[in-house]
Structure formats: structure tokens, C-alpha cells
XYZ file of C-alpha atoms in Angstrom:
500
model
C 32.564 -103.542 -6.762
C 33.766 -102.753 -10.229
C 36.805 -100.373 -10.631
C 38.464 -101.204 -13.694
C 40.262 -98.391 -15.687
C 37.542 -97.034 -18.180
C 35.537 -96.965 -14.709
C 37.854 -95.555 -12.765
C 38.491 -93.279 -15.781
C 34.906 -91.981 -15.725
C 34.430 -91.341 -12.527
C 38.021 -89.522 -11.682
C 37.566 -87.251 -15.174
C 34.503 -84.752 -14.300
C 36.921 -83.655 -11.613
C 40.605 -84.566 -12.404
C 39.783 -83.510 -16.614
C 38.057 -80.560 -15.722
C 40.562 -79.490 -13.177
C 43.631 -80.006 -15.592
C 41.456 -77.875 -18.366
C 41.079 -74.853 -15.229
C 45.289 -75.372 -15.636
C 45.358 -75.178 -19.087
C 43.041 -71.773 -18.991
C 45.392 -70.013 -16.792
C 48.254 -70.808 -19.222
C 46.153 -69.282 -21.907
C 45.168 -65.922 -19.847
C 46.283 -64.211 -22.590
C 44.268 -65.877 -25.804
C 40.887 -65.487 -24.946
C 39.531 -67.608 -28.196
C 41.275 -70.071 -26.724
C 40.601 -69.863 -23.165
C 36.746 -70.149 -24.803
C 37.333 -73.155 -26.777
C 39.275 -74.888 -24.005
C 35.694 -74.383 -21.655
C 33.097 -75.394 -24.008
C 35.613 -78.402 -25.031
C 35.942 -79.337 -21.287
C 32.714 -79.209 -20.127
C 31.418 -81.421 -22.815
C 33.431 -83.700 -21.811
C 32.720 -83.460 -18.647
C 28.857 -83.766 -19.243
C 29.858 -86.978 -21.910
C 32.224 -88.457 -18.769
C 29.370 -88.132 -16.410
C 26.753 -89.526 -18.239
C 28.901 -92.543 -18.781
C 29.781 -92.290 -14.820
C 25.975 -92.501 -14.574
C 25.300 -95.623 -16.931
C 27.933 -97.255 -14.957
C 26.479 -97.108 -11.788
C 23.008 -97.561 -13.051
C 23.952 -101.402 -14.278
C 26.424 -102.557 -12.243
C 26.410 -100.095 -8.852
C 28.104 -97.543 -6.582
C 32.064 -97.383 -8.112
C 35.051 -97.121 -5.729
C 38.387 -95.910 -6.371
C 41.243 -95.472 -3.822
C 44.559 -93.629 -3.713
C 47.803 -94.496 -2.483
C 47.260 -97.584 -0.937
C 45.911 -96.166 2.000
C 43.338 -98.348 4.286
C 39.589 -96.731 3.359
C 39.118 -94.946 7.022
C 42.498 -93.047 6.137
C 42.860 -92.279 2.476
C 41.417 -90.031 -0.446
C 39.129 -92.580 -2.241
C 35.954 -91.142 -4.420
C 32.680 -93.193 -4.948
C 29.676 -92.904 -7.374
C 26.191 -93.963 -6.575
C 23.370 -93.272 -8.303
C 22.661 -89.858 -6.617
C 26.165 -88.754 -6.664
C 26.607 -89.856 -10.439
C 23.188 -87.890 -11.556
C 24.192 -84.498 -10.052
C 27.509 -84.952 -11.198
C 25.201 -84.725 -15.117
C 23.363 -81.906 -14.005
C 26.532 -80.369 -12.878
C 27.956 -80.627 -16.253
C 24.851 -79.385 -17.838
C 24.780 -76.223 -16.223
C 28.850 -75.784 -17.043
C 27.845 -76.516 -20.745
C 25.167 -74.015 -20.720
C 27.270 -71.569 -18.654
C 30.207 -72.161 -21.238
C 26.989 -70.635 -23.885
C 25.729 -68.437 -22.202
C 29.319 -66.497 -21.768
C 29.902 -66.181 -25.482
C 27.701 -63.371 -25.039
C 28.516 -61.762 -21.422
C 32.433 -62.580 -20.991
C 34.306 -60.632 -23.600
C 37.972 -61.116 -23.504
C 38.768 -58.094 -20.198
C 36.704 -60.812 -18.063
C 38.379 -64.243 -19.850
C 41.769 -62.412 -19.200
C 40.706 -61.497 -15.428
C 40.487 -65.837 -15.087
C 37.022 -66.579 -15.328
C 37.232 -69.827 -17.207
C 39.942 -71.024 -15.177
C 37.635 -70.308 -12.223
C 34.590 -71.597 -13.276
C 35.794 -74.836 -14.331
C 37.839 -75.515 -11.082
C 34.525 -74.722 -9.467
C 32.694 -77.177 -11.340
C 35.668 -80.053 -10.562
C 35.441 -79.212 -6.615
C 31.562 -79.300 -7.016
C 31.246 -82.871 -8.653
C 34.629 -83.341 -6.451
C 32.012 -82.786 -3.412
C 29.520 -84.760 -5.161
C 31.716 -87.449 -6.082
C 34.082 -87.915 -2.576
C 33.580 -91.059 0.252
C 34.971 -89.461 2.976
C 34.322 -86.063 5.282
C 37.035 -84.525 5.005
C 38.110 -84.482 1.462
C 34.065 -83.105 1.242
C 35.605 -80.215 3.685
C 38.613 -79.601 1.257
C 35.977 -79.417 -2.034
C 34.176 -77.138 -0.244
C 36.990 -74.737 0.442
C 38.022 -75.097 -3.383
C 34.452 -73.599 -3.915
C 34.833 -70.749 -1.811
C 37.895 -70.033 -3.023
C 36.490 -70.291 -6.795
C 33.763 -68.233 -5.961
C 35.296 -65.442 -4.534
C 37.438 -65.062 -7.561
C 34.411 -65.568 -9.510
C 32.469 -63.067 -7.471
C 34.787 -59.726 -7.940
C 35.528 -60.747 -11.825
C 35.507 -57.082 -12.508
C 36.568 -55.552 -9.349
C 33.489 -53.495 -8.342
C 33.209 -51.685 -4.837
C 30.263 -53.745 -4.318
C 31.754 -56.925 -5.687
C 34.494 -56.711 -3.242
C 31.761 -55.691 -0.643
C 29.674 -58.984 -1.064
C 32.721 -61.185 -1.754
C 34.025 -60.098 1.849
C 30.545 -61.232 3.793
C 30.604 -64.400 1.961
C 34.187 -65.289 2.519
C 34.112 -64.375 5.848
C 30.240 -66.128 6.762
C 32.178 -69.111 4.291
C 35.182 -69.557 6.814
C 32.591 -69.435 9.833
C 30.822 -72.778 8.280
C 34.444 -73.915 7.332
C 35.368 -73.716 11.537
C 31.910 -75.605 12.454
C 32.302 -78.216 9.617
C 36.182 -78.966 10.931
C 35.511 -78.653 14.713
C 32.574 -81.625 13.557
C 34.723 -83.461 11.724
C 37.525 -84.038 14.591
C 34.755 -84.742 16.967
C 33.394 -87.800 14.491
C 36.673 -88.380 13.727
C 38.047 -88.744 17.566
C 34.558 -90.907 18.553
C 34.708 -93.405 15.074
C 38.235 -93.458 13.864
C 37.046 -93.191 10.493
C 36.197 -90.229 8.211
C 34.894 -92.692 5.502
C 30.962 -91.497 5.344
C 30.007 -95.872 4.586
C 32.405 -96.842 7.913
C 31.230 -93.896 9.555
C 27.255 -95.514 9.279
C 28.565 -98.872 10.429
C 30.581 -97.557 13.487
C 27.869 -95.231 14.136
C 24.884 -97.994 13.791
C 23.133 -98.364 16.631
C 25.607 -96.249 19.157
C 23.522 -94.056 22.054
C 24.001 -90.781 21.796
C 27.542 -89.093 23.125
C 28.292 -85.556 23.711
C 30.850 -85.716 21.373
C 28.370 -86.976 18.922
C 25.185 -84.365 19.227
C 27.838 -81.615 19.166
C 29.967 -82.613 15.891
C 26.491 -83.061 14.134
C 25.038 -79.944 15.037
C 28.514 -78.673 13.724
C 28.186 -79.977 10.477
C 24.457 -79.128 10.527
C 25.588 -75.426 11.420
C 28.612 -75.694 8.564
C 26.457 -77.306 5.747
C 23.557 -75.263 6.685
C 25.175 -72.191 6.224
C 26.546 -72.918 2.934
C 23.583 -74.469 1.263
C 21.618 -70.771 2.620
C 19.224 -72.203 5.678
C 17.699 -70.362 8.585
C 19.257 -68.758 9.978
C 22.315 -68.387 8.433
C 20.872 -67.014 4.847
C 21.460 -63.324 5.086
C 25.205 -63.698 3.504
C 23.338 -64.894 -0.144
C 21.209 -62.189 -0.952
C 24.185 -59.485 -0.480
C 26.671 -61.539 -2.318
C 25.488 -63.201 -4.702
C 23.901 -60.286 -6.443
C 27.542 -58.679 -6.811
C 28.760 -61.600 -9.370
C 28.294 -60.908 -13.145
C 25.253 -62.468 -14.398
C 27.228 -65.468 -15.922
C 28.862 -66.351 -12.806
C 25.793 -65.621 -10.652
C 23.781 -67.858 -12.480
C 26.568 -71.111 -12.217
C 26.530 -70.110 -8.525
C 23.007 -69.932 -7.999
C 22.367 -73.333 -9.837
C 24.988 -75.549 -7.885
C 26.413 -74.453 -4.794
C 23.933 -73.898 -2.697
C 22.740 -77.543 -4.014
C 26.035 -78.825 -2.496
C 25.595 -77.366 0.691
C 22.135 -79.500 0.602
C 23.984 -82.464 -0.659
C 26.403 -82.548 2.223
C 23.171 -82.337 4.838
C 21.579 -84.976 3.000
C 24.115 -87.423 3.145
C 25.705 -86.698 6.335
C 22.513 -86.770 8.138
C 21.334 -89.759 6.734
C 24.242 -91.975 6.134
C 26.163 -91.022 8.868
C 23.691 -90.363 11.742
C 21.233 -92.958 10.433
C 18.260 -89.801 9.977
C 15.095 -91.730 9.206
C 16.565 -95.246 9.937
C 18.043 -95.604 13.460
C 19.161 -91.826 14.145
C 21.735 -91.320 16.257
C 20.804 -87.993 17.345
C 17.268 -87.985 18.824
C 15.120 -84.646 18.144
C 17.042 -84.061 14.989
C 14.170 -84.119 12.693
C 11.730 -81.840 14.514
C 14.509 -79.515 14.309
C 15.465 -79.667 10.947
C 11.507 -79.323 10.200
C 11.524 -75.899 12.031
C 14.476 -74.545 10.022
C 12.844 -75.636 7.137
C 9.962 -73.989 7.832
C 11.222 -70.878 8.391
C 13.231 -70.602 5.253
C 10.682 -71.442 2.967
C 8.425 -68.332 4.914
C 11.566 -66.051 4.813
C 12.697 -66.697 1.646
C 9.470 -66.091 -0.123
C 8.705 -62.956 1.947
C 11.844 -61.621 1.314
C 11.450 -61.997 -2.403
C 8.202 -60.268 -2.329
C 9.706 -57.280 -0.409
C 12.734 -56.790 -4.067
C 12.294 -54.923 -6.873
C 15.320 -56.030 -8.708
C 15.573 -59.365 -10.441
C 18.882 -60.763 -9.215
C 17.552 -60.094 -5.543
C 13.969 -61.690 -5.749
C 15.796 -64.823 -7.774
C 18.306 -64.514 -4.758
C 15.332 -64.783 -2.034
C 14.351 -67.742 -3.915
C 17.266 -69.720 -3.382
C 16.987 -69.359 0.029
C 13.468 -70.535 -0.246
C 14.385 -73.726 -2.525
C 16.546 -74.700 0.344
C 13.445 -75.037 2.588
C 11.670 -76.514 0.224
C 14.418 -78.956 -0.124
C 15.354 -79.404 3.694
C 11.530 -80.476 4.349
C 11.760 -83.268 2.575
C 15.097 -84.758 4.828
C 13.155 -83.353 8.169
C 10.142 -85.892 7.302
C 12.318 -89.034 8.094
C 11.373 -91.170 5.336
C 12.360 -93.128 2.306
C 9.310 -90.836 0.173
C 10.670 -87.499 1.843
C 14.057 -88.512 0.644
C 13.285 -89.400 -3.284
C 10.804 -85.914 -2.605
C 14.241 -84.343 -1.924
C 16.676 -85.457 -4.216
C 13.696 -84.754 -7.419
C 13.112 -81.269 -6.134
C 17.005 -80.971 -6.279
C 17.460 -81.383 -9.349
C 14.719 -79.464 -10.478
C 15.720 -76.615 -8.709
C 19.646 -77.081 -9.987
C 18.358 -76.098 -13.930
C 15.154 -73.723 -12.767
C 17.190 -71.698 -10.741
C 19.721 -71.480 -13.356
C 17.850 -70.929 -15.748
C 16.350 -67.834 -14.085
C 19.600 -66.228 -13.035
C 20.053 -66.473 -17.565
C 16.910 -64.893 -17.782
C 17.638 -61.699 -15.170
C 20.534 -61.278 -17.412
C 18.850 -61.224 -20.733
C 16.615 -59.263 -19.223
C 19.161 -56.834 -17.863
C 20.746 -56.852 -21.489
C 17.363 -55.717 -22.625
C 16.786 -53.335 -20.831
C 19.823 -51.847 -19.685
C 19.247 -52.387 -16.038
C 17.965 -55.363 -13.391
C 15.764 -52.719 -11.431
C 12.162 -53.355 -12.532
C 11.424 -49.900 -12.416
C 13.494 -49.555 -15.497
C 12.291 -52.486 -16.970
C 9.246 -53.180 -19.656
C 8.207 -53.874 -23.320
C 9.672 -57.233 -23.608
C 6.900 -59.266 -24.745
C 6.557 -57.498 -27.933
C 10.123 -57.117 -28.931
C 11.680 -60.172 -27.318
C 8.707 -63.219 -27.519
C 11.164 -65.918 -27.092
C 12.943 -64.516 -24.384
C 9.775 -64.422 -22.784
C 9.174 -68.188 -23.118
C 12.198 -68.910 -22.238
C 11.583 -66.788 -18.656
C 7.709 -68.354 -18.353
C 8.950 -71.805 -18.496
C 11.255 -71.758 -15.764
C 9.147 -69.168 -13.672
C 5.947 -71.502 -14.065
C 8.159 -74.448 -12.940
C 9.658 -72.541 -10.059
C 6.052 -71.627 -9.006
C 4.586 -75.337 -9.282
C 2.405 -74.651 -12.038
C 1.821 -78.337 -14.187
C 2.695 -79.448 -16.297
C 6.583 -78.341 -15.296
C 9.219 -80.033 -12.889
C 8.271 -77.731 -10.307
C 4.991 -79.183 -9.933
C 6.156 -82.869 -9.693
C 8.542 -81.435 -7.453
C 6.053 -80.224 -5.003
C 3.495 -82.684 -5.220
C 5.888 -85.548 -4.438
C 6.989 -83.624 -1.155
C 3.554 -82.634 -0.197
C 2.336 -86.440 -0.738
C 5.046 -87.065 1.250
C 4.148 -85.108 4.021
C 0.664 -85.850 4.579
C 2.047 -89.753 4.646
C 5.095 -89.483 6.474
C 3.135 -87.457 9.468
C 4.520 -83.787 8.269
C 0.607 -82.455 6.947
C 2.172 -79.046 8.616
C 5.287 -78.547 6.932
C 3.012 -79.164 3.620
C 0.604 -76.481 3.785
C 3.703 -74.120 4.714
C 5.431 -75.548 1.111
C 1.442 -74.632 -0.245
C 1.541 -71.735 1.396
C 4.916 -69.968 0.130
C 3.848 -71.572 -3.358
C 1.279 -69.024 -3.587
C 3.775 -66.610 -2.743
C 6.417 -67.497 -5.274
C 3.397 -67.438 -7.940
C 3.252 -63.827 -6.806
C 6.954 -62.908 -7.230
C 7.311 -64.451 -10.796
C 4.559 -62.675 -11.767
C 5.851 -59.226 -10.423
C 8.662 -60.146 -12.720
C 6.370 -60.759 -15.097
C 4.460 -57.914 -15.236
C 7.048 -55.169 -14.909
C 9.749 -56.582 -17.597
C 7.284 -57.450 -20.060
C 4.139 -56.685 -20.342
C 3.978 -52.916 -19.412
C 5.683 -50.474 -21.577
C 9.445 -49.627 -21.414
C 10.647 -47.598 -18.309
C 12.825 -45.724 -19.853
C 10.272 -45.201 -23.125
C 13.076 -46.672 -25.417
C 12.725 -49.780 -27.546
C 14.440 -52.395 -25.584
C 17.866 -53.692 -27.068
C 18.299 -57.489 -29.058
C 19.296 -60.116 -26.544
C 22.553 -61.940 -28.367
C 21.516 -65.438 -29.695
C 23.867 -67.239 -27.121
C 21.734 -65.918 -24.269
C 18.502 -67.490 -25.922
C 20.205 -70.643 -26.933
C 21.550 -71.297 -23.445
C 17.927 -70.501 -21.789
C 16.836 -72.943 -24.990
C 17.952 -75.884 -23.990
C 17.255 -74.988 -19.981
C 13.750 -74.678 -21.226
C 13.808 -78.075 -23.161
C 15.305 -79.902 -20.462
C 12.165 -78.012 -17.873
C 9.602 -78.998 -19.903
C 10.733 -82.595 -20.316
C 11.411 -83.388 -16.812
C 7.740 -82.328 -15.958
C 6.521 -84.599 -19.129
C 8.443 -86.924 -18.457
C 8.776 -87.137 -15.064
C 7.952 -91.170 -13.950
C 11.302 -92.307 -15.023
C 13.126 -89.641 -12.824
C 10.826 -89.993 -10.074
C 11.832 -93.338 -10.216
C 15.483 -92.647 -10.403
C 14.852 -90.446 -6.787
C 13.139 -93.573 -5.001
C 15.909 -95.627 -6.163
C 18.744 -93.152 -5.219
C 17.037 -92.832 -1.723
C 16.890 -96.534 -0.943
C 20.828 -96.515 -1.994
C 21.796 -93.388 0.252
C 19.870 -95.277 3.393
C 22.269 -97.941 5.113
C 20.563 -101.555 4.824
C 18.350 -100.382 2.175
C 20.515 -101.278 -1.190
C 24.126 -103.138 -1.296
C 26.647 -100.879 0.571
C 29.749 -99.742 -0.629
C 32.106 -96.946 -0.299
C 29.988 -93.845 0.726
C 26.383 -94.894 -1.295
């Protein structure tokens, strides 16, 4: 296990660097220029530190680094694999983009109400999540993100900003109770919070009380923050509230993190698809799946305003997501993690979009919406690209996504739970193309010309739409990548160390 300092230097920086730049910000509350330069200067260097993180891993494997001197089953220590080291790059793609996008939707009110020093220590506690080897420190990321996000969510102090902020905070501290009351039980049965200890102390022990209650805990705790069935209802009334900049950072990661933690909980910890621990466990996560694909997509079909159809989609994504750890297997796994990060720059990408859109037109109801083909062509690429992906349509991500998770399926004895994902992708076709229709191909609602979207809008959606279109054409090597980040994430299946 390599941990020397450029090593140790990459993998500490996407969250240490980007959390001393959040410090920075706030000193600069007043200088807005600068508060801008300091977050597009940051999160480049967070995406350059990552990708390095990422190389790192790739040749020489998961990275370890320890604080304090502490034994492992008692101290802070973070670890890279490959999984962890890849979202932490997607992570700081979507701050780099989000750092682009704002030039054009956070004017200097909104810099000097804290947003950059929110958004970036919201990025370091998400690659802080992705990035940690033990449970709790995960726990203690999380609550960095809720705490982040709420002061993300009423940026301009709106009734109905305050509104949503108080459901999610208060739905957010629920899943915080559930994740710590699973934590001490795993904690009190193992002696360990360490996630790679954790799967050897774990390996091969019958099921406890004690054990089937702290994982449907952290089921309960994760689930709620990633948006599953049945705890969803909390992301279509908040996340709406959050300006479109915000919303769109949001959308793109922390639901995704909420996913993460399931993932590698369930699988490294309590052996899912191995030796589980916790008999049953898939069934049941294959139900909840289930229903929040069908729920999600019928929700989205019952909106008429952007943000809430994109918001219903999320919830669906998480379904589509969860199916792949409820079949049990090595393919359902890679299925997983590809669809993931997919979904992290589609659903991103979309939340841009709804904005342009709503800078268009003046409004995010579709009623008022139209005329934007004509006027706006690119920002109508830019929206088909990662609408067509979303929807599965080849040659886009979203169609490797799917296909890999409905082969997967039909092998690994889930042929059900794929023609549900078929199913709701006929739906989602159907949604996008409301979107579609009403925004721009019919004429403007309001029968005026709709307004110039500003060039950092389309550049942001740009390079979304780049990255889209490449990870569909080029999709082998990071299909690839999945299989090999599953087989590192299952205990026995690729060297151990730390929490890979």
C-alpha cells in the first residue's frame, strides 16, 4: 500500500484544498470577483487533484492514509479505490461546470449571501464521503452536506425556500438518527467502524439481532438521503426551492452519495452478493427499487414545471440505480456504478438546462414556456442530448446504462425488475418529450420573443453535452472501469485494503 506524500497529497486535497478555499470565500464575502476567482481556481484543482488521485489508484491500487497515530478500527483514515477515486472526478466536474454556470446566475447579492463558500464545502464533504474508510466519519460528511445544503437551499431567503429547506432538514436529521442508532449497533457487535475490518469481522457471522437491525438502520438512513421508496417525498418539495445553480450541484451529487453509502455498506460490510449477512436483503431492496423507478416516473408525468419533472426523475434514477445492488451480482454491481455516473452529469446537466430555459422564458412553468427552437438552437442541443441519454435512447450513456442493467437482470435471475426499468423507460421518453414539446417547439406562451440565454449557461451545458456524448461512444473503456471497480468493492474479489 503506497502512501507517500504526493499520494497522500492527492488524495487528502479534493477535500482538505477545497475545504480551505470554502475558508478563504468566507473571508472574501465582501469581493465577489474574488470570491468567483477563488471557486473556478479551486475546483480545477480539485478536478486536476482527482484525476491524479485516479491514475494513482489505477496503477498501483486502493491508497491509505491515517491520522494521528490511531489503530485503523479507531481513527480518521481516508482510502481511494478505483470507485471512490472516479466519483471523486465526476465530483469535480460538476463543481467546475457549476463554478460556469454561476457566472451567469450568481451575481454578487447571492456570492455575498455565501454561496461559494457553501458550495465548495459541499463538494469537500461529498468527495470527503466518497473518499472516507470508516462509518462514522461517512456519518459526519454527510451532516456537512446537510448543513451545506440548507444554506445553499434558502440562498435568497424565499418563503418557499425556507419552506422546503425545513422538510429536508428535518426528513435529513431523521436519516441522521437511523444512520447513528446503526452505527453503535455495528459498532457494539464488531468493535470496528473501519468499513475493510468491518467485512472481515463480519465474514461469515450468522445473523444477530443487533446485526439485521443496525443494517436496516443504515438502509433506512442512506435510503432516505439518496431519495428511495419510501422516503422520497422530502426531494421533490425541496429541492425545487434552491436557485437553479445550486439545484443543479444538488441534483447531480447528493443523492449519488446517498447511493454510494448503500452500495458500499451493503456490500462490503454485510457481504450483499458474496456471503450476506443479512438473509432476505436483496428481495427487499428489489421491491424498493421497484417501486421508485414506477413512482418516480409517474410522478414526473403528473408536473408541468421543469424543476419538478427533473425532480421526479431523480427519484427514479435512484431505482434505476438500487436495481442493480438488489440483483446480487458482480454484473449488477459494474451495471450500478456505470449508471451512476451517467446519471451524476445527465441529471446535472438537465437541472442547467431548466434554468436556461427558465432564463428564456421568464418562468419554469411550461405553460409559459415555447419558441425555443427557433431562437435558441443550441440550447436546444444542449437539452436533447442529455434528455435522449436520460431516456436510453443510443447512442448516449443512458442507453449503455440501461442495457448493462437489463443484461444484467435477465442473467443474474432479476428478468422482473428489467421489464419494470423497460417499462418506466418508456415513461421517461414521455416526460422529456413533454419538455420538449412545450419549451420549444410550440410558440411562446406569453407571445414574446424569448430572451438570449448568457454564453456561460451554454458553455457549461457544452461541455456536459461533450462529456454525454462521449461516454455513450466511448463507452467499453468505462464499462470496463465499472467491472473492475465492482470486483474491488467485493471482499475476496481484488487485493483488500483500507475500505476498497
Amino acid at each position: 500500500m503506497r502512501a507517500d506524500l504526493v499520494a497522500g497529497i492527492l488524495l487528502l486535497w479534493p477535500v482538505v484544498g477545497t475545504l480551505l478555499a470554502a475558508a478563504l470565500c468566507a473571508v472574501l464575502r465582501h469581493r465577489p470577483d474574488w470570491q468567483r476567482a477563488t471557486m473556478e481556481a479551486a475546483t480545477g484543482l480539485m478536478l486536476a487533484a482527482s484525476l491524479g488521485l485516479l491514475a494513482e489508484v489505477s496503477q498501483n491500487g486502493p491508497l491509505t492514509v491515517g491520522f494521528g497515530g490511531w489503530p485503523r478500527s479507531f481513527g480518521v483514515s481516508f482510502t481511494a479505490d478505483r470507485l471512490g477515486a472516479m466519483l471523486s472526478v465526476f465530483t469535480g466536474i460538476v463543481g467546475l461546470v457549476v463554478a460556469i454556470y454561476a457566472r451567469a446566475d450568481i451575481g454578487p447579492r447571492r456570492r455575498g449571501a455565501g454561496f461559494d463558500a457553501l458550495f465548495l464545502a459541499m463538494l469537500a464533504a461529498v468527495n470527503g464521503a466518497f473518499l472516507t474508510g470508516d462509518l462514522f466519519n461517512l456519518y459526519v460528511w454527510f451532516e456537512l452536506m446537510l448543513v451545506t445544503a440548507l444554506g445553499l437551499t434558502v440562498l435568497d431567503r424565499r418563503r418557499a425556500q425556507i419552506d422546503g429547506a425545513i422538510r429536508y432538514a428535518a426528513l435529513s436529521m431523521l436519516g441522521a438518527a437511523f444512520m447513528l442508532l446503526g452505527i453503535a449497533l455495528l459498532f457494539g457487535e464488531a468493535g470496528t467502524l473501519n468499513m475493510a475490518d468491518l467485512s472481515r469481522a463480519l465474514n461469515g457471522r450468522a445473523p444477530s439481532l443487533a446485526l439485521v437491525a443496525s443494517a436496516f438502520l443504515l438502509l433506512s438512513g442512506f435510503g432516505l438521503k439518496a431519495g428511495l421508496f419510501p422516503f422520497f417525498s422530502w426531494l421533490p418539495a425541496a429541492y425545487p426551492t434552491a436557485p437553479m445553480t445550486v439545484l443543479a450541484g444538488m441534483a447531480g451529487l447528493l443523492t449519488k452519495v446517498g447511493f454510494y453509502a448503500c452500495l458500499r455498506v451493503l456490500v462490503l460490510v454485510f457481504g450483499l452478493g458474496t456471503a450476506p449477512v443479512i438473509p432476505g436483503l436483496a428481495p427487499m431492496l428489489g421491491l424498493l427499487a421497484a417501486a421508485t423507478m414506477v413512482l418516480g416516473v409517474l410522478g414526473a408525468m403528473a408536473q408541468e414545471d421543469t424543476r419538478r419533472i427533473l425532480a421526479f426523475q431523480i427519484v427514479a434514477s435512484i431505482g434505476t440505480m438500487m436495481m442493480g445492488l438488489a440483483l446480487a451480482s458482480l454484473a449488477g454491481l459494474a451495471a450500478a456504478i456505470l449508471y451512476m455516473l451517467h446519471s451524476i452529469l445527465v441529471t446535472t446537466s438537465l437541472f442547467f438546462a431548466a434554468g436556461a430555459i427558465a432564463r428564456a422564458n421568464g418562468s419554469t412553468d411550461l405553460n409559459r414556456c415555447g419558441g425555443l427552437m427557433k431562437r435558441q438552437p443550441m440550447l436546444a442541443v444542449y437539452f436533447a442530448v442529455p434528455a435522449l441519454s436520460l431516456a436510453g435512447i443510443p447512442p448516449f450513456s443512458g442507453f449503455w446504462g440501461k442495457f448493462v442493467l437489463v443484461q444484467a437482470g435477465f442473467l443474474s435471475g432479476g428478468a422482473l425488475l428489467a421489464l419494470v426499468l423497460l417499462a418506466t423507460g418508456f415513461v421517461t421518453v414521455y416526460s422529456m418529450s413533454q419538455i420538449w414539446v412545450e419549451a420549444f417547439w410550440k410558440a411562446p406562451g406569453s407571445g414574446r420573443a424569448p430572451r438570449r440565454v448568457p454564453p456561460a449557461m451554454l458553455a457549461a451545458m457544452g461541455i456536459l453535452a461533450f462529456l454525454i456524448l462521449a461516454m455513450g461512444i466511448g463507452v467499453e473503456p468505462l464499462s470496463a472501469f465499472a467491472r473492475e471497480a465492482a470486483r474491488g468493492m467485493v471482499p475476496g474479489a481484488a487485493p483488500a485494503g483500507g475500505g476498497a
